[in-house]
mmCIF file of C-alpha atoms in Angstrom:
data_model
loop_
_atom_site.group_PDB
_atom_site.id
_atom_site.type_symbol
_atom_site.label_atom_id
_atom_site.label_comp_id
_atom_site.label_asym_id
_atom_site.label_seq_id
_atom_site.Cartn_x
_atom_site.Cartn_y
_atom_site.Cartn_z
ATOM 1 C CA THR Z 1 -45.094 -22.427 28.417
ATOM 2 C CA LEU Z 2 -47.358 -21.049 25.705
ATOM 3 C CA LEU Z 3 -46.095 -17.484 25.993
ATOM 4 C CA SER Z 4 -42.449 -18.547 25.925
ATOM 5 C CA SER Z 5 -43.164 -20.726 22.868
ATOM 6 C CA LEU Z 6 -44.829 -17.717 21.268
ATOM 7 C CA GLY Z 7 -41.655 -15.728 21.842
ATOM 8 C CA LEU Z 8 -39.457 -18.619 20.738
ATOM 9 C CA GLY Z 9 -41.286 -19.105 17.430
ATOM 10 C CA THR Z 10 -40.913 -15.465 16.424
ATOM 11 C CA THR Z 11 -37.278 -15.367 17.553
ATOM 12 C CA LEU Z 12 -36.484 -18.512 15.549
ATOM 13 C CA THR Z 13 -37.927 -16.925 12.438
ATOM 14 C CA PHE Z 14 -35.964 -13.722 13.098
ATOM 15 C CA ALA Z 15 -32.702 -15.602 13.532
ATOM 16 C CA SER Z 16 -32.990 -17.931 10.573
ATOM 17 C CA SER Z 17 -31.522 -17.629 7.115
ATOM 18 C CA HIS Z 18 -32.730 -21.109 6.196
ATOM 19 C CA TRP Z 19 -36.280 -21.624 4.950
ATOM 20 C CA LEU Z 20 -36.972 -24.741 7.015
ATOM 21 C CA LEU Z 21 -36.004 -23.018 10.250
ATOM 22 C CA ALA Z 22 -38.133 -19.990 9.370
ATOM 23 C CA TRP Z 23 -41.073 -22.260 8.616
ATOM 24 C CA MET Z 24 -40.566 -24.063 11.906
ATOM 25 C CA GLY Z 25 -40.587 -20.777 13.802
ATOM 26 C CA LEU Z 26 -43.877 -19.738 12.175
ATOM 27 C CA GLU Z 27 -45.351 -23.138 12.991
ATOM 28 C CA ILE Z 28 -44.325 -23.034 16.677
ATOM 29 C CA ASN Z 29 -45.736 -19.526 16.817
ATOM 30 C CA THR Z 30 -49.124 -20.607 15.432
ATOM 31 C CA LEU Z 31 -49.363 -23.661 17.678
ATOM 32 C CA ALA Z 32 -48.506 -21.584 20.753
ATOM 33 C CA ILE Z 33 -51.175 -18.935 20.222
ATOM 34 C CA ILE Z 34 -54.014 -21.356 19.472
ATOM 35 C CA PRO Z 35 -54.616 -22.470 23.103
ATOM 36 C CA LEU Z 36 -54.309 -18.824 24.164
ATOM 37 C CA MET Z 37 -57.064 -17.914 21.720
ATOM 38 C CA ALA Z 38 -59.399 -20.726 22.775
ATOM 39 C CA GLN Z 39 -58.750 -20.448 26.515
ATOM 40 C CA HIS Z 40 -62.188 -19.017 27.369
ATOM 41 C CA HIS Z 41 -64.079 -21.926 25.754
ATOM 42 C CA HIS Z 42 -66.590 -19.508 24.301
ATOM 43 C CA PRO Z 43 -68.158 -20.811 21.059
ATOM 44 C CA ARG Z 44 -67.072 -17.646 19.229
ATOM 45 C CA ALA Z 45 -63.532 -17.922 20.534
ATOM 46 C CA VAL Z 46 -63.367 -21.555 19.406
ATOM 47 C CA GLU Z 47 -64.740 -20.622 15.980
ATOM 48 C CA ALA Z 48 -62.201 -17.794 15.643
ATOM 49 C CA THR Z 49 -59.411 -20.151 16.702
ATOM 50 C CA THR Z 50 -60.453 -22.710 14.089
ATOM 51 C CA LYS Z 51 -60.539 -20.074 11.338
ATOM 52 C CA TYR Z 52 -57.146 -18.766 12.405
ATOM 53 C CA PHE Z 53 -55.634 -22.242 12.526
ATOM 54 C CA LEU Z 54 -56.879 -23.117 9.043
ATOM 55 C CA THR Z 55 -55.546 -19.929 7.424
ATOM 56 C CA GLN Z 56 -52.185 -20.138 9.185
ATOM 57 C CA ALA Z 57 -51.760 -23.826 8.389
ATOM 58 C CA THR Z 58 -52.539 -23.139 4.716
ATOM 59 C CA ALA Z 59 -49.993 -20.317 4.648
ATOM 60 C CA ALA Z 60 -47.327 -22.419 6.377
ATOM 61 C CA ALA Z 61 -47.880 -25.276 3.917
ATOM 62 C CA MET Z 62 -47.549 -22.835 1.017
ATOM 63 C CA ILE Z 63 -44.297 -21.464 2.428
ATOM 64 C CA LEU Z 64 -42.928 -24.977 2.864
ATOM 65 C CA PHE Z 65 -43.949 -25.887 -0.697
ATOM 66 C CA ALA Z 66 -42.506 -22.693 -2.184
ATOM 67 C CA SER Z 67 -39.187 -22.992 -0.347
ATOM 68 C CA THR Z 68 -38.901 -26.667 -1.332
ATOM 69 C CA THR Z 69 -39.567 -25.667 -4.952
ATOM 70 C CA ASN Z 70 -36.889 -23.008 -4.689
ATOM 71 C CA ALA Z 71 -34.413 -25.471 -3.178
ATOM 72 C CA TRP Z 72 -35.287 -27.953 -5.943
ATOM 73 C CA ILE Z 73 -34.499 -25.373 -8.630
ATOM 74 C CA THR Z 74 -31.474 -23.633 -7.101
ATOM 75 C CA GLY Z 75 -30.069 -26.272 -4.757
ATOM 76 C CA VAL Z 76 -29.878 -23.946 -1.733
ATOM 77 C CA TRP Z 77 -32.261 -23.265 1.175
ATOM 78 C CA ASP Z 78 -30.965 -19.737 1.637
ATOM 79 C CA MET Z 79 -33.460 -16.952 2.053
ATOM 80 C CA ASN Z 80 -31.603 -14.173 0.312
ATOM 81 C CA ASN Z 81 -31.630 -15.745 -3.128
ATOM 82 C CA VAL Z 82 -35.123 -16.838 -4.071
ATOM 83 C CA SER Z 83 -34.340 -16.823 -7.755
ATOM 84 C CA SER Z 84 -37.382 -18.671 -9.060
ATOM 85 C CA PRO Z 85 -40.274 -16.247 -9.718
ATOM 86 C CA VAL Z 86 -42.874 -18.961 -9.034
ATOM 87 C CA ALA Z 87 -41.417 -19.624 -5.586
ATOM 88 C CA SER Z 88 -41.119 -15.924 -4.681
ATOM 89 C CA THR Z 89 -44.709 -15.212 -5.730
ATOM 90 C CA MET Z 90 -45.994 -18.164 -3.710
ATOM 91 C CA ILE Z 91 -43.975 -17.056 -0.701
ATOM 92 C CA ILE Z 92 -45.316 -13.494 -0.772
ATOM 93 C CA ALA Z 93 -48.867 -14.844 -1.195
ATOM 94 C CA ALA Z 94 -48.443 -17.121 1.825
ATOM 95 C CA LEU Z 95 -46.897 -14.391 3.980
ATOM 96 C CA ALA Z 96 -49.620 -11.951 2.935
ATOM 97 C CA LEU Z 97 -52.173 -14.543 4.053
ATOM 98 C CA LYS Z 98 -50.327 -14.851 7.357
ATOM 99 C CA ILE Z 99 -50.453 -11.137 8.217
ATOM 100 C CA GLY Z 100 -53.812 -10.501 6.566
ATOM 101 C CA LEU Z 101 -52.929 -8.261 3.612
ATOM 102 C CA ALA Z 102 -55.789 -7.709 1.177
ATOM 103 C CA PRO Z 103 -57.024 -9.680 -0.812
ATOM 104 C CA MET Z 104 -56.112 -12.391 1.731
ATOM 105 C CA HIS Z 105 -57.559 -10.416 4.613
ATOM 106 C CA PHE Z 106 -60.980 -12.007 5.066
ATOM 107 C CA TRP Z 107 -60.059 -14.071 8.122
ATOM 108 C CA MET Z 108 -58.677 -11.136 10.084
ATOM 109 C CA PRO Z 109 -61.795 -9.190 11.230
ATOM 110 C CA GLU Z 110 -63.707 -12.371 12.047
ATOM 111 C CA VAL Z 111 -60.886 -13.916 14.042
ATOM 112 C CA LEU Z 112 -60.203 -10.710 15.966
ATOM 113 C CA GLN Z 113 -63.907 -10.296 16.714
ATOM 114 C CA GLY Z 114 -64.026 -13.685 18.464
ATOM 115 C CA LEU Z 115 -61.106 -13.053 20.825
ATOM 116 C CA ASP Z 116 -60.777 -11.154 24.067
ATOM 117 C CA LEU Z 117 -58.901 -7.856 23.926
ATOM 118 C CA LEU Z 118 -55.486 -8.959 25.219
ATOM 119 C CA THR Z 119 -55.226 -11.963 22.898
ATOM 120 C CA GLY Z 120 -56.442 -9.654 20.128
ATOM 121 C CA LEU Z 121 -53.590 -7.297 20.984
ATOM 122 C CA VAL Z 122 -51.062 -10.148 20.717
ATOM 123 C CA LEU Z 123 -52.612 -11.193 17.409
ATOM 124 C CA SER Z 124 -52.451 -7.715 15.881
ATOM 125 C CA THR Z 125 -48.925 -6.836 17.076
ATOM 126 C CA TRP Z 126 -46.644 -9.761 18.015
ATOM 127 C CA GLN Z 127 -48.052 -12.173 15.420
ATOM 128 C CA LYS Z 128 -47.217 -9.745 12.606
ATOM 129 C CA LEU Z 129 -43.511 -9.619 13.401
ATOM 130 C CA ALA Z 130 -42.263 -12.966 12.079
ATOM 131 C CA PRO Z 131 -44.057 -12.922 8.685
ATOM 132 C CA LEU Z 132 -43.037 -9.274 8.185
ATOM 133 C CA ALA Z 133 -39.407 -10.178 8.878
ATOM 134 C CA LEU Z 134 -39.627 -12.820 6.146
ATOM 135 C CA ILE Z 135 -41.324 -10.386 3.756
ATOM 136 C CA ILE Z 136 -38.571 -7.817 4.336
ATOM 137 C CA GLN Z 137 -35.851 -10.444 3.750
ATOM 138 C CA THR Z 138 -37.357 -11.681 0.484
ATOM 139 C CA ALA Z 139 -38.662 -8.330 -0.787
ATOM 140 C CA GLN Z 140 -35.901 -7.873 -3.360
ATOM 141 C CA ALA Z 141 -36.902 -11.058 -5.207
ATOM 142 C CA ILE Z 142 -40.568 -10.128 -5.487
ATOM 143 C CA ASP Z 143 -42.190 -8.377 -8.427
ATOM 144 C CA PRO Z 144 -42.458 -4.639 -7.484
ATOM 145 C CA LEU Z 145 -45.861 -4.362 -9.143
ATOM 146 C CA LEU Z 146 -47.201 -7.155 -6.931
ATOM 147 C CA LEU Z 147 -45.992 -5.453 -3.750
ATOM 148 C CA THR Z 148 -47.488 -2.122 -4.818
ATOM 149 C CA ALA Z 149 -50.799 -3.794 -5.650
ATOM 150 C CA LEU Z 150 -50.886 -5.570 -2.280
ATOM 151 C CA GLY Z 151 -50.122 -2.336 -0.435
ATOM 152 C CA LEU Z 152 -52.685 -0.217 -2.291
ATOM 153 C CA MET Z 153 -55.397 -2.842 -2.025
ATOM 154 C CA SER Z 154 -54.819 -3.298 1.707
ATOM 155 C CA THR Z 155 -55.031 0.401 2.507
ATOM 156 C CA LEU Z 156 -58.183 0.794 0.420
ATOM 157 C CA ILE Z 157 -59.914 -2.274 1.838
ATOM 158 C CA GLY Z 158 -58.757 -1.455 5.356
ATOM 159 C CA GLY Z 159 -60.373 1.958 4.923
ATOM 160 C CA TRP Z 160 -63.592 0.807 3.253
ATOM 161 C CA GLY Z 161 -64.198 -2.227 5.431
ATOM 162 C CA GLY Z 162 -64.103 -0.285 8.670
ATOM 163 C CA LEU Z 163 -66.642 2.361 7.656
ATOM 164 C CA ASN Z 164 -69.787 0.433 8.503
ATOM 165 C CA GLN Z 165 -68.673 -1.427 11.628
ATOM 166 C CA THR Z 166 -70.023 -1.051 15.140
ATOM 167 C CA GLN Z 167 -67.776 -3.665 16.748
ATOM 168 C CA LEU Z 168 -64.545 -2.149 18.013
ATOM 169 C CA ARG Z 169 -62.445 -5.258 17.430
ATOM 170 C CA LYS Z 170 -63.496 -5.417 13.790
ATOM 171 C CA ILE Z 171 -62.675 -1.725 13.385
ATOM 172 C CA LEU Z 172 -59.223 -2.383 14.845
ATOM 173 C CA ALA Z 173 -58.799 -5.367 12.499
ATOM 174 C CA TYR Z 174 -59.522 -3.209 9.446
ATOM 175 C CA SER Z 175 -57.222 -0.532 10.815
ATOM 176 C CA SER Z 176 -54.537 -3.209 11.101
ATOM 177 C CA ILE Z 177 -55.075 -4.255 7.458
ATOM 178 C CA ALA Z 178 -54.705 -0.627 6.342
ATOM 179 C CA HIS Z 179 -51.500 -0.131 8.358
ATOM 180 C CA MET Z 180 -50.014 -3.326 6.923
ATOM 181 C CA GLY Z 181 -50.731 -1.866 3.472
ATOM 182 C CA TRP Z 182 -48.725 1.256 4.352
ATOM 183 C CA MET Z 183 -45.834 -0.952 5.462
ATOM 184 C CA ILE Z 184 -45.819 -3.055 2.277
ATOM 185 C CA ILE Z 185 -46.118 -0.134 -0.165
ATOM 186 C CA VAL Z 186 -42.779 1.388 0.812
ATOM 187 C CA LEU Z 187 -40.948 -1.906 1.376
ATOM 188 C CA GLN Z 188 -39.093 -2.078 -1.940
ATOM 189 C CA TYR Z 189 -37.852 1.526 -1.733
ATOM 190 C CA ALA Z 190 -37.020 2.021 1.940
ATOM 191 C CA PRO Z 191 -37.291 -1.052 4.209
ATOM 192 C CA GLN Z 192 -36.319 1.063 7.231
ATOM 193 C CA LEU Z 193 -39.564 3.020 6.797
ATOM 194 C CA THR Z 194 -41.451 -0.277 6.900
ATOM 195 C CA LEU Z 195 -39.866 -0.989 10.282
ATOM 196 C CA LEU Z 196 -40.629 2.545 11.495
ATOM 197 C CA ALA Z 197 -44.265 2.183 10.434
ATOM 198 C CA LEU Z 198 -44.443 -1.199 12.198
ATOM 199 C CA LEU Z 199 -43.029 0.282 15.407
ATOM 200 C CA THR Z 200 -45.436 3.214 15.522
ATOM 201 C CA TYR Z 201 -48.330 0.905 14.571
ATOM 202 C CA ILE Z 202 -47.486 -1.385 17.523
ATOM 203 C CA PHE Z 203 -47.451 1.542 19.963
ATOM 204 C CA MET Z 204 -50.744 2.977 18.724
ATOM 205 C CA THR Z 205 -52.545 -0.375 18.562
ATOM 206 C CA SER Z 206 -51.321 -1.333 22.033
ATOM 207 C CA ALA Z 207 -52.613 1.950 23.396
ATOM 208 C CA ALA Z 208 -56.003 1.415 21.704
ATOM 209 C CA PHE Z 209 -56.432 -2.199 22.859
ATOM 210 C CA LEU Z 210 -55.287 -1.509 26.438
ATOM 211 C CA THR Z 211 -57.684 1.436 26.670
ATOM 212 C CA LEU Z 212 -60.583 -0.723 25.513
ATOM 213 C CA LYS Z 213 -59.483 -3.363 28.021
ATOM 214 C CA ALA Z 214 -59.437 -0.780 30.821
ATOM 215 C CA SER Z 215 -63.004 0.281 30.014
ATOM 216 C CA SER Z 216 -64.008 -3.282 28.932
ATOM 217 C CA ALA Z 217 -65.653 -1.868 25.809
ATOM 218 C CA THR Z 218 -66.286 -3.968 22.714
ATOM 219 C CA LYS Z 219 -68.970 -1.926 20.952
ATOM 220 C CA ILE Z 220 -69.161 1.726 19.885
ATOM 221 C CA GLY Z 221 -72.269 2.127 22.062
ATOM 222 C CA THR Z 222 -70.312 1.259 25.207
ATOM 223 C CA LEU Z 223 -67.762 3.986 24.476
ATOM 224 C CA ALA Z 224 -70.430 6.637 24.965
ATOM 225 C CA THR Z 225 -70.624 5.779 28.681
ATOM 226 C CA VAL Z 226 -66.883 5.816 29.374
ATOM 227 C CA TRP Z 227 -66.426 9.562 29.847
ATOM 228 C CA SER Z 228 -68.156 9.646 33.228
ATOM 229 C CA LYS Z 229 -66.016 6.798 34.572
ATOM 230 C CA SER Z 230 -62.570 7.952 33.463
ATOM 231 C CA PRO Z 231 -62.528 11.412 31.878
ATOM 232 C CA ILE Z 232 -58.743 11.691 31.485
ATOM 233 C CA LEU Z 233 -58.552 8.292 29.794
ATOM 234 C CA THR Z 234 -61.296 9.438 27.430
ATOM 235 C CA THR Z 235 -59.240 12.486 26.446
ATOM 236 C CA THR Z 236 -56.085 10.477 25.787
ATOM 237 C CA THR Z 237 -58.050 7.853 23.860
ATOM 238 C CA ALA Z 238 -59.437 10.474 21.509
ATOM 239 C CA LEU Z 239 -55.855 11.579 20.839
ATOM 240 C CA VAL Z 240 -54.667 7.982 20.354
ATOM 241 C CA LEU Z 241 -57.425 7.397 17.791
ATOM 242 C CA LEU Z 242 -56.473 10.569 15.917
ATOM 243 C CA SER Z 243 -52.872 9.363 16.051
ATOM 244 C CA LEU Z 244 -53.962 6.060 14.448
ATOM 245 C CA GLY Z 245 -55.629 8.154 11.760
ATOM 246 C CA GLY Z 246 -52.323 9.960 11.239
ATOM 247 C CA LEU Z 247 -52.892 13.573 12.290
ATOM 248 C CA PRO Z 248 -49.820 15.822 12.463
ATOM 249 C CA PRO Z 249 -48.871 16.661 16.031
ATOM 250 C CA LEU Z 250 -49.071 12.960 16.971
ATOM 251 C CA THR Z 251 -46.939 9.852 16.387
ATOM 252 C CA GLY Z 252 -49.187 8.401 13.682
ATOM 253 C CA PHE Z 253 -48.199 11.187 11.309
ATOM 254 C CA VAL Z 254 -44.532 10.083 11.271
ATOM 255 C CA PRO Z 255 -44.779 6.958 9.073
ATOM 256 C CA LYS Z 256 -47.419 8.452 6.751
ATOM 257 C CA TRP Z 257 -45.384 11.604 6.175
ATOM 258 C CA LEU Z 258 -42.117 9.772 5.505
ATOM 259 C CA ILE Z 259 -43.750 7.095 3.338
ATOM 260 C CA LEU Z 260 -45.566 9.645 1.174
ATOM 261 C CA GLN Z 261 -42.343 11.628 0.870
ATOM 262 C CA GLU Z 262 -40.448 8.495 -0.192
ATOM 263 C CA LEU Z 263 -43.115 7.598 -2.755
ATOM 264 C CA ALA Z 264 -42.935 11.111 -4.175
ATOM 265 C CA ASN Z 265 -39.123 10.863 -4.330
ATOM 266 C CA GLN Z 266 -39.457 7.609 -6.269
ATOM 267 C CA SER Z 267 -41.663 9.558 -8.729
ATOM 268 C CA LEU Z 268 -44.852 7.660 -7.896
ATOM 269 C CA PRO Z 269 -47.238 10.582 -7.378
ATOM 270 C CA LEU Z 270 -50.338 8.593 -8.305
ATOM 271 C CA VAL Z 271 -49.631 5.838 -5.760
ATOM 272 C CA ALA Z 272 -48.937 8.484 -3.102
ATOM 273 C CA THR Z 273 -52.224 10.251 -3.893
ATOM 274 C CA VAL Z 274 -54.247 7.038 -3.650
ATOM 275 C CA MET Z 275 -52.571 6.176 -0.346
ATOM 276 C CA ALA Z 276 -53.323 9.614 1.085
ATOM 277 C CA LEU Z 277 -56.971 9.353 0.025
ATOM 278 C CA ALA Z 278 -57.209 5.851 1.509
ATOM 279 C CA ALA Z 279 -55.903 7.291 4.780
ATOM 280 C CA LEU Z 280 -58.931 9.609 4.788
ATOM 281 C CA LEU Z 281 -61.244 6.601 4.760
ATOM 282 C CA SER Z 282 -59.540 5.241 7.866
ATOM 283 C CA LEU Z 283 -59.598 8.662 9.489
ATOM 284 C CA TYR Z 284 -63.376 8.744 9.064
ATOM 285 C CA PHE Z 285 -64.033 5.731 11.262
ATOM 286 C CA TYR Z 286 -61.474 6.812 13.868
ATOM 287 C CA LEU Z 287 -63.352 10.114 14.009
ATOM 288 C CA ARG Z 288 -66.582 8.180 14.491
ATOM 289 C CA LEU Z 289 -65.054 6.524 17.542
ATOM 290 C CA CYS Z 290 -63.809 9.897 18.823
ATOM 291 C CA TYR Z 291 -67.264 11.347 18.300
ATOM 292 C CA ALA Z 292 -69.000 8.531 20.161
ATOM 293 C CA MET Z 293 -66.499 8.704 22.960
ATOM 294 C CA THR Z 294 -65.932 12.383 23.599
ATOM 295 C CA LEU Z 295 -68.545 14.463 21.785
ATOM 296 C CA THR Z 296 -71.801 12.800 22.855
ATOM 297 C CA ILE Z 297 -73.578 13.081 26.164
ATOM 298 C CA SER Z 298 -74.245 9.587 27.336
ATOM 299 C CA PRO Z 299 -77.949 9.293 28.298
ATOM 300 C CA ASN Z 300 -79.181 10.563 24.933
ATOM 301 C CA THR Z 301 -77.215 8.169 22.784
ATOM 302 C CA THR Z 302 -76.525 5.000 24.716
ATOM 303 C CA THR Z 303 -78.337 1.960 23.384
ATOM 304 C CA SER Z 304 -76.293 -0.569 25.318
ATOM 305 C CA THR Z 305 -76.581 -1.485 28.978
ATOM 306 C CA THR Z 306 -74.232 0.580 31.103
ATOM 307 C CA PRO Z 307 -71.351 -1.565 32.372
ATOM 308 C CA TRP Z 308 -70.772 -2.053 36.090
ATOM 309 C CA ARG Z 309 -68.371 0.403 37.663
ATOM 310 C CA VAL Z 310 -66.004 -2.125 39.120
ATOM 311 C CA GLN Z 311 -62.432 -1.320 40.059
ATOM 312 C CA THR Z 312 -60.136 -2.433 37.246
ATOM 313 C CA THR Z 313 -57.396 -4.940 38.023
ATOM 314 C CA GLN Z 314 -55.371 -4.024 34.941
ATOM 315 C CA ALA Z 315 -51.897 -2.594 35.497
ATOM 316 C CA SER Z 316 -51.936 1.002 34.333
ATOM 317 C CA PHE Z 317 -48.248 1.290 33.435
ATOM 318 C CA PRO Z 318 -48.375 -0.489 30.023
ATOM 319 C CA LEU Z 319 -51.378 1.631 29.042
ATOM 320 C CA ALA Z 320 -49.640 4.846 30.124
ATOM 321 C CA LEU Z 321 -46.435 3.911 28.299
ATOM 322 C CA ALA Z 322 -48.231 2.931 25.086
ATOM 323 C CA THR Z 323 -50.328 6.113 25.173
ATOM 324 C CA VAL Z 324 -47.285 8.356 25.638
ATOM 325 C CA MET Z 325 -45.496 6.573 22.770
ATOM 326 C CA ALA Z 326 -48.607 6.850 20.593
ATOM 327 C CA LEU Z 327 -48.871 10.598 21.181
ATOM 328 C CA GLY Z 328 -45.379 12.020 21.484
ATOM 329 C CA LEU Z 329 -42.945 10.448 19.022
ATOM 330 C CA LEU Z 330 -43.265 13.011 16.218
ATOM 331 C CA PRO Z 331 -40.004 14.843 17.172
ATOM 332 C CA MET Z 332 -37.951 11.725 16.368
ATOM 333 C CA THR Z 333 -38.243 12.577 12.661
#
């Protein structure tokens, strides 16, 4: 029931051109994922669920208020003409809070840290779809400067925040914030590149989360002991992490390359330069993970207890598919 409601909420938001229906979809979506987040009854999971619920409820209320204001001024509930600047600014603020764009990103690492890996995967991929669809539909009404500021700030904070982390889920949360920044920066010039970036981000994040699930790792220290259990998985994970960082032969280079090219075509060299430098920050902590995973010999560095070598019950097909997609899609450019 919960998973189908999760799907239904997002689909409703996709299909709607009316603000109330879109709001309802977001609301169903939030209410469906909350029991999924709290299902383990762990104090941290419950705390994360509460934080998530509060932020999402605030954002939904803001969207409802903004769309009502817009309907009050213009007389229509249509999405494609948000003519009042107050309403459009409030809407983008609420949607940015929903997907965790900086400076509304503070809930994201803490919530992700409290969840198990599969719910975390749903939160960082599926839950981004509906708000992003709304952002793309209303992007033309929003002040370009605001969008650029949101995008730049997210990539910078997503890069800086992840530098000092040891918890893998927090690192992935900051990586998610940075990727969202890349999507938003190019939105007003080429929305199709936003969708492309979202698609590649979903593949790479799925591969990363499913790998961590397969080796049940949640800290950097645990990664150092994975190589002896599953050497081939270790190799592919290193490549997936480099792909997340955006290195050329891999999928992750596609959106970065095209977005930087588009920014340069729009004669925004400074923005493009800052984005490229922010990508280096992210690359640094992906390289840290690679280093811990593939370039250290376990007994010298491990500070965590070695996990039991139990047979995994996880289906390997989704992991294989996500990994292949995260490594081999560069030719589609």
